[in-house]
Short mmCIF file of C-alpha atoms in Angstrom, two decimals:
data_model
loop_
_atom_site.label_atom_id
_atom_site.label_comp_id
_atom_site.label_asym_id
_atom_site.label_seq_id
_atom_site.Cartn_x
_atom_site.Cartn_y
_atom_site.Cartn_z
CA GLU A 19 146.82 60.59 161.33
CA THR A 20 149.39 62.99 159.29
CA ALA A 21 150.23 61.90 155.83
CA VAL A 22 151.51 65.13 154.43
CA PHE A 23 154.78 66.19 156.28
CA GLN A 24 156.40 69.55 155.93
CA THR A 25 159.88 70.55 157.15
CA PRO A 26 160.64 72.87 159.07
CA ASN A 27 157.87 73.75 161.07
CA TYR A 28 159.02 77.39 161.62
CA HIS A 29 161.89 79.39 159.87
CA VAL A 30 163.06 82.77 160.79
CA THR A 31 165.43 84.57 158.32
CA GLN A 32 166.52 87.97 157.13
CA VAL A 33 165.56 89.78 154.05
CA GLY A 34 167.77 88.52 151.05
CA ASN A 35 168.25 85.10 152.27
CA GLU A 36 167.37 81.96 150.49
CA VAL A 37 165.21 79.46 151.87
CA SER A 38 163.72 76.00 151.07
CA PHE A 39 160.98 74.06 152.49
CA ASN A 40 160.33 70.15 152.16
CA CYS A 41 157.12 68.49 151.64
CA LYS A 42 156.39 64.48 151.39
CA GLN A 43 153.00 62.67 151.12
CA THR A 44 152.61 59.01 151.85
CA LEU A 45 149.02 59.00 150.47
CA GLY A 46 150.07 57.70 146.95
CA HIS A 47 148.58 60.84 145.34
CA ASP A 48 149.80 62.13 142.01
CA THR A 49 149.16 65.95 142.53
CA MET A 50 150.81 68.13 144.85
CA TYR A 51 150.45 71.79 145.76
CA TRP A 52 151.85 74.80 147.57
CA TYR A 53 149.34 77.25 149.01
CA LYS A 54 150.49 80.51 150.67
CA GLN A 55 148.34 81.51 153.69
CA ASP A 56 148.45 85.22 154.82
CA SER A 57 148.17 86.58 158.28
CA LYS A 58 144.37 87.05 157.55
CA LYS A 59 144.10 83.20 156.78
CA LEU A 60 143.52 83.77 152.87
CA LEU A 61 144.65 81.04 150.78
CA LYS A 62 146.21 81.54 147.41
CA ILE A 63 147.44 78.68 145.11
CA MET A 64 151.35 79.21 144.25
CA PHE A 65 151.89 75.93 142.18
CA SER A 66 150.79 72.51 141.49
CA TYR A 67 152.52 69.48 140.30
CA ASN A 68 150.79 66.41 138.66
CA ASN A 69 153.27 63.49 138.38
CA LYS A 70 156.35 65.84 138.33
CA GLN A 71 154.84 68.21 135.73
CA LEU A 72 154.18 71.81 136.77
CA ILE A 73 150.44 72.29 135.71
CA VAL A 74 149.70 75.67 137.34
CA ASN A 75 152.05 78.50 138.08
CA GLU A 76 149.79 81.36 139.43
CA THR A 77 151.42 84.82 139.24
CA VAL A 78 153.98 84.50 141.89
CA PRO A 79 157.40 86.30 141.96
CA ARG A 80 160.16 84.77 140.11
CA ARG A 81 162.34 84.11 143.39
CA PHE A 82 159.82 81.23 144.20
CA SER A 83 160.62 77.91 142.64
CA PRO A 84 158.99 74.57 143.15
CA GLN A 85 160.94 71.45 142.79
CA SER A 86 159.78 67.94 142.46
CA SER A 87 161.92 64.54 142.29
CA ASP A 88 158.90 62.26 142.30
CA LYS A 89 155.33 62.48 142.83
CA ALA A 90 155.62 62.10 146.51
CA HIS A 91 158.06 65.23 147.20
CA LEU A 92 157.43 68.74 146.28
CA ASN A 93 160.01 71.42 147.62
CA LEU A 94 159.63 75.21 147.51
CA ARG A 95 162.67 77.41 147.38
CA ILE A 96 162.79 81.15 147.83
CA LYS A 97 165.72 82.72 146.30
CA SER A 98 166.17 86.25 147.96
CA VAL A 99 163.14 86.68 150.69
CA GLU A 100 161.44 89.83 150.99
CA PRO A 101 159.20 90.97 153.92
CA GLU A 102 156.23 90.20 152.26
CA ASP A 103 157.01 86.35 151.94
CA SER A 104 156.15 85.98 155.68
CA ALA A 105 153.43 83.83 155.87
CA VAL A 106 152.31 80.09 156.45
CA TYR A 107 153.04 77.84 153.43
CA LEU A 108 150.84 74.78 153.15
CA CYS A 109 151.59 71.83 151.19
CA ALA A 110 148.78 69.56 149.98
CA SER A 111 148.15 66.58 147.79
CA SER A 112 145.24 64.83 146.07
CA SER A 113 144.40 62.11 143.72
CA TYR A 114 143.33 63.65 140.40
CA TRP A 115 140.39 61.04 140.18
CA GLY A 116 139.83 61.11 144.03
CA GLN A 117 136.86 63.37 144.08
CA ASN A 118 139.12 66.33 144.76
CA THR A 119 139.65 66.21 148.32
CA LEU A 120 142.95 67.94 149.41
CA TYR A 121 145.21 66.72 152.14
CA PHE A 122 147.05 69.37 153.90
CA GLY A 123 150.36 69.35 155.87
CA ALA A 124 150.69 71.40 159.01
CA GLY A 125 152.50 74.08 157.26
CA THR A 126 155.75 75.84 157.46
CA ARG A 127 155.67 79.41 159.15
CA LEU A 128 158.31 81.61 157.59
CA SER A 129 159.08 84.88 159.45
CA VAL A 130 161.11 87.48 157.48
CA LEU A 131 162.85 90.16 159.60
CA ALA B 10 134.45 84.29 137.61
CA GLN B 11 134.47 81.39 140.17
CA SER B 12 134.21 82.70 143.58
CA VAL B 13 133.17 81.24 147.06
CA THR B 14 131.85 83.94 149.47
CA GLN B 15 131.65 83.59 153.37
CA PRO B 16 130.03 86.45 154.76
CA ASP B 17 131.15 86.31 158.28
CA ALA B 18 134.60 86.91 159.09
CA ARG B 19 134.00 85.96 162.69
CA VAL B 20 131.12 84.22 164.56
CA THR B 21 130.84 83.82 168.29
CA VAL B 22 128.57 81.07 169.80
CA SER B 23 128.22 79.67 173.16
CA GLU B 24 128.90 75.99 174.27
CA GLY B 25 125.99 73.95 173.58
CA ALA B 26 124.37 76.31 171.02
CA SER B 27 123.54 75.68 167.52
CA LEU B 28 125.80 77.03 164.80
CA GLN B 29 125.24 77.95 161.14
CA LEU B 30 128.30 79.28 158.85
CA ARG B 31 127.18 80.55 155.59
CA CYS B 32 128.58 79.98 152.47
CA LYS B 33 127.56 81.37 148.86
CA TYR B 34 129.21 80.21 145.74
CA SER B 35 129.33 81.48 141.99
CA TYR B 36 130.61 78.60 139.61
CA SER B 37 130.08 77.55 136.23
CA GLY B 38 129.18 73.94 135.76
CA THR B 39 128.53 71.61 138.71
CA PRO B 40 131.32 71.99 141.26
CA TYR B 41 132.36 69.73 144.15
CA LEU B 42 131.69 71.80 147.41
CA PHE B 43 133.51 71.43 150.31
CA TRP B 44 133.79 72.48 153.95
CA TYR B 45 137.48 72.21 155.68
CA VAL B 46 138.56 73.16 159.10
CA GLN B 47 141.83 74.47 160.34
CA TYR B 48 142.71 74.38 164.01
CA GLN B 49 145.40 76.53 165.19
CA ARG B 50 148.75 75.85 164.15
CA GLN B 51 147.50 73.02 161.84
CA GLY B 52 146.63 72.40 158.07
CA LEU B 53 143.18 72.20 156.81
CA GLN B 54 141.16 68.90 157.35
CA LEU B 55 138.17 67.84 155.54
CA LEU B 56 134.68 68.16 157.18
CA LEU B 57 132.39 66.92 154.32
CA LYS B 58 131.92 67.36 150.69
CA TYR B 59 129.15 67.38 148.37
CA TYR B 60 128.63 66.49 144.55
CA SER B 61 125.31 65.22 144.07
CA GLY B 62 122.23 63.27 145.45
CA ASP B 63 120.69 64.25 148.97
CA PRO B 64 121.16 67.97 149.33
CA VAL B 65 121.95 67.46 153.22
CA VAL B 66 125.38 65.88 153.71
CA GLN B 67 126.80 64.61 156.99
CA GLY B 68 130.33 65.21 157.89
CA VAL B 69 132.76 64.41 160.84
CA ASN B 70 132.02 65.44 164.25
CA GLY B 71 128.40 66.23 164.03
CA PHE B 72 128.60 68.60 161.16
CA GLU B 73 126.49 68.68 158.31
CA ALA B 74 125.77 71.05 155.56
CA GLU B 75 123.00 71.83 153.13
CA PHE B 76 123.22 72.46 149.36
CA SER B 77 120.91 74.80 147.68
CA LYS B 78 120.93 75.17 143.93
CA SER B 79 118.48 77.93 143.86
CA ASP B 80 120.32 79.91 146.43
CA SER B 81 123.85 78.87 145.38
CA SER B 82 124.59 78.44 148.91
CA PHE B 83 126.18 75.38 151.03
CA HIS B 84 125.67 76.29 154.69
CA LEU B 85 127.40 74.39 157.33
CA ARG B 86 125.48 73.57 160.61
CA LYS B 87 125.91 71.97 163.94
CA ALA B 88 123.32 71.09 166.47
CA SER B 89 125.43 71.58 169.51
CA VAL B 90 129.12 73.18 169.43
CA HIS B 91 131.84 72.19 171.67
CA TRP B 92 134.66 74.45 172.88
CA SER B 93 137.09 72.33 170.57
CA ASP B 94 135.03 73.35 167.59
CA SER B 95 136.84 76.81 167.89
CA ALA B 96 138.94 77.04 164.64
CA VAL B 97 138.68 78.62 161.17
CA TYR B 98 136.25 77.16 158.65
CA PHE B 99 136.60 77.46 154.87
CA CYS B 100 134.18 76.64 152.30
CA ALA B 101 135.65 75.67 148.68
CA ALA B 102 134.54 74.51 145.24
CA SER B 103 136.37 72.78 142.75
CA PRO B 104 135.54 71.23 139.00
CA TYR B 105 134.73 67.45 139.01
CA THR B 106 138.50 66.95 137.92
CA GLY B 107 141.32 69.13 138.02
CA ASN B 108 142.17 70.31 141.47
CA TYR B 109 144.11 73.16 140.42
CA LYS B 110 141.11 75.18 140.08
CA TYR B 111 139.98 74.90 143.74
CA VAL B 112 138.43 78.05 144.88
CA PHE B 113 138.45 78.90 148.78
CA GLY B 114 136.36 81.27 150.48
CA ALA B 115 138.03 83.79 152.86
CA GLY B 116 137.31 81.56 155.79
CA THR B 117 135.02 82.06 158.93
CA ARG B 118 136.70 82.31 162.39
CA LEU B 119 134.52 80.45 165.02
CA LYS B 120 134.94 81.25 168.92
CA VAL B 121 132.92 78.92 171.17
CA ILE B 122 132.68 80.58 174.51
CA ALA B 123 131.75 78.87 177.83
#
């Protein structure tokens, strides 16, 4: 049963446009993440939020900005997309004291033309 | 540095055959170890996890994994694969608390053929 919801499923856009992705979790978790998965399936953590506080910001380009209104929601905005941003963006959540299991959404597939 | 290595990028097995997917880790302290599976067009799902106790841990859908401290390995096994097991499998490690230091392997793409 899906408990981490991501919208949209797919997004096609052109270089230079702004895009936003949404993520919501209904598991009551206190930590949420954005991962980028490239075409070779490699996973790279981008951001992590614990109770609305940014606790990790790996070296991603400044055009990426996470936003969290509460611990159940985590959005990702890309201000001016580049071709290398084409990827699947996976949202995940976990409980800080919950034996570290990550729960993933189905992902948002971004294609930059 | 912490790392998880999956030496086999692709594995092909016949339906009904046994399976082993390899995972080696390098991690300071005692990590949680995980296997996740990603079916096409889906997110990752937990298969099983290990922290301590019996080194053989059972997971969903008949999967099991065996932890070896001496070998720094956490290999995944299944006695008899089904075509629906075709997916990408990820081995991962994390500290006891604080998920932001999760380390994923590069994944092994499993193809089950008739």
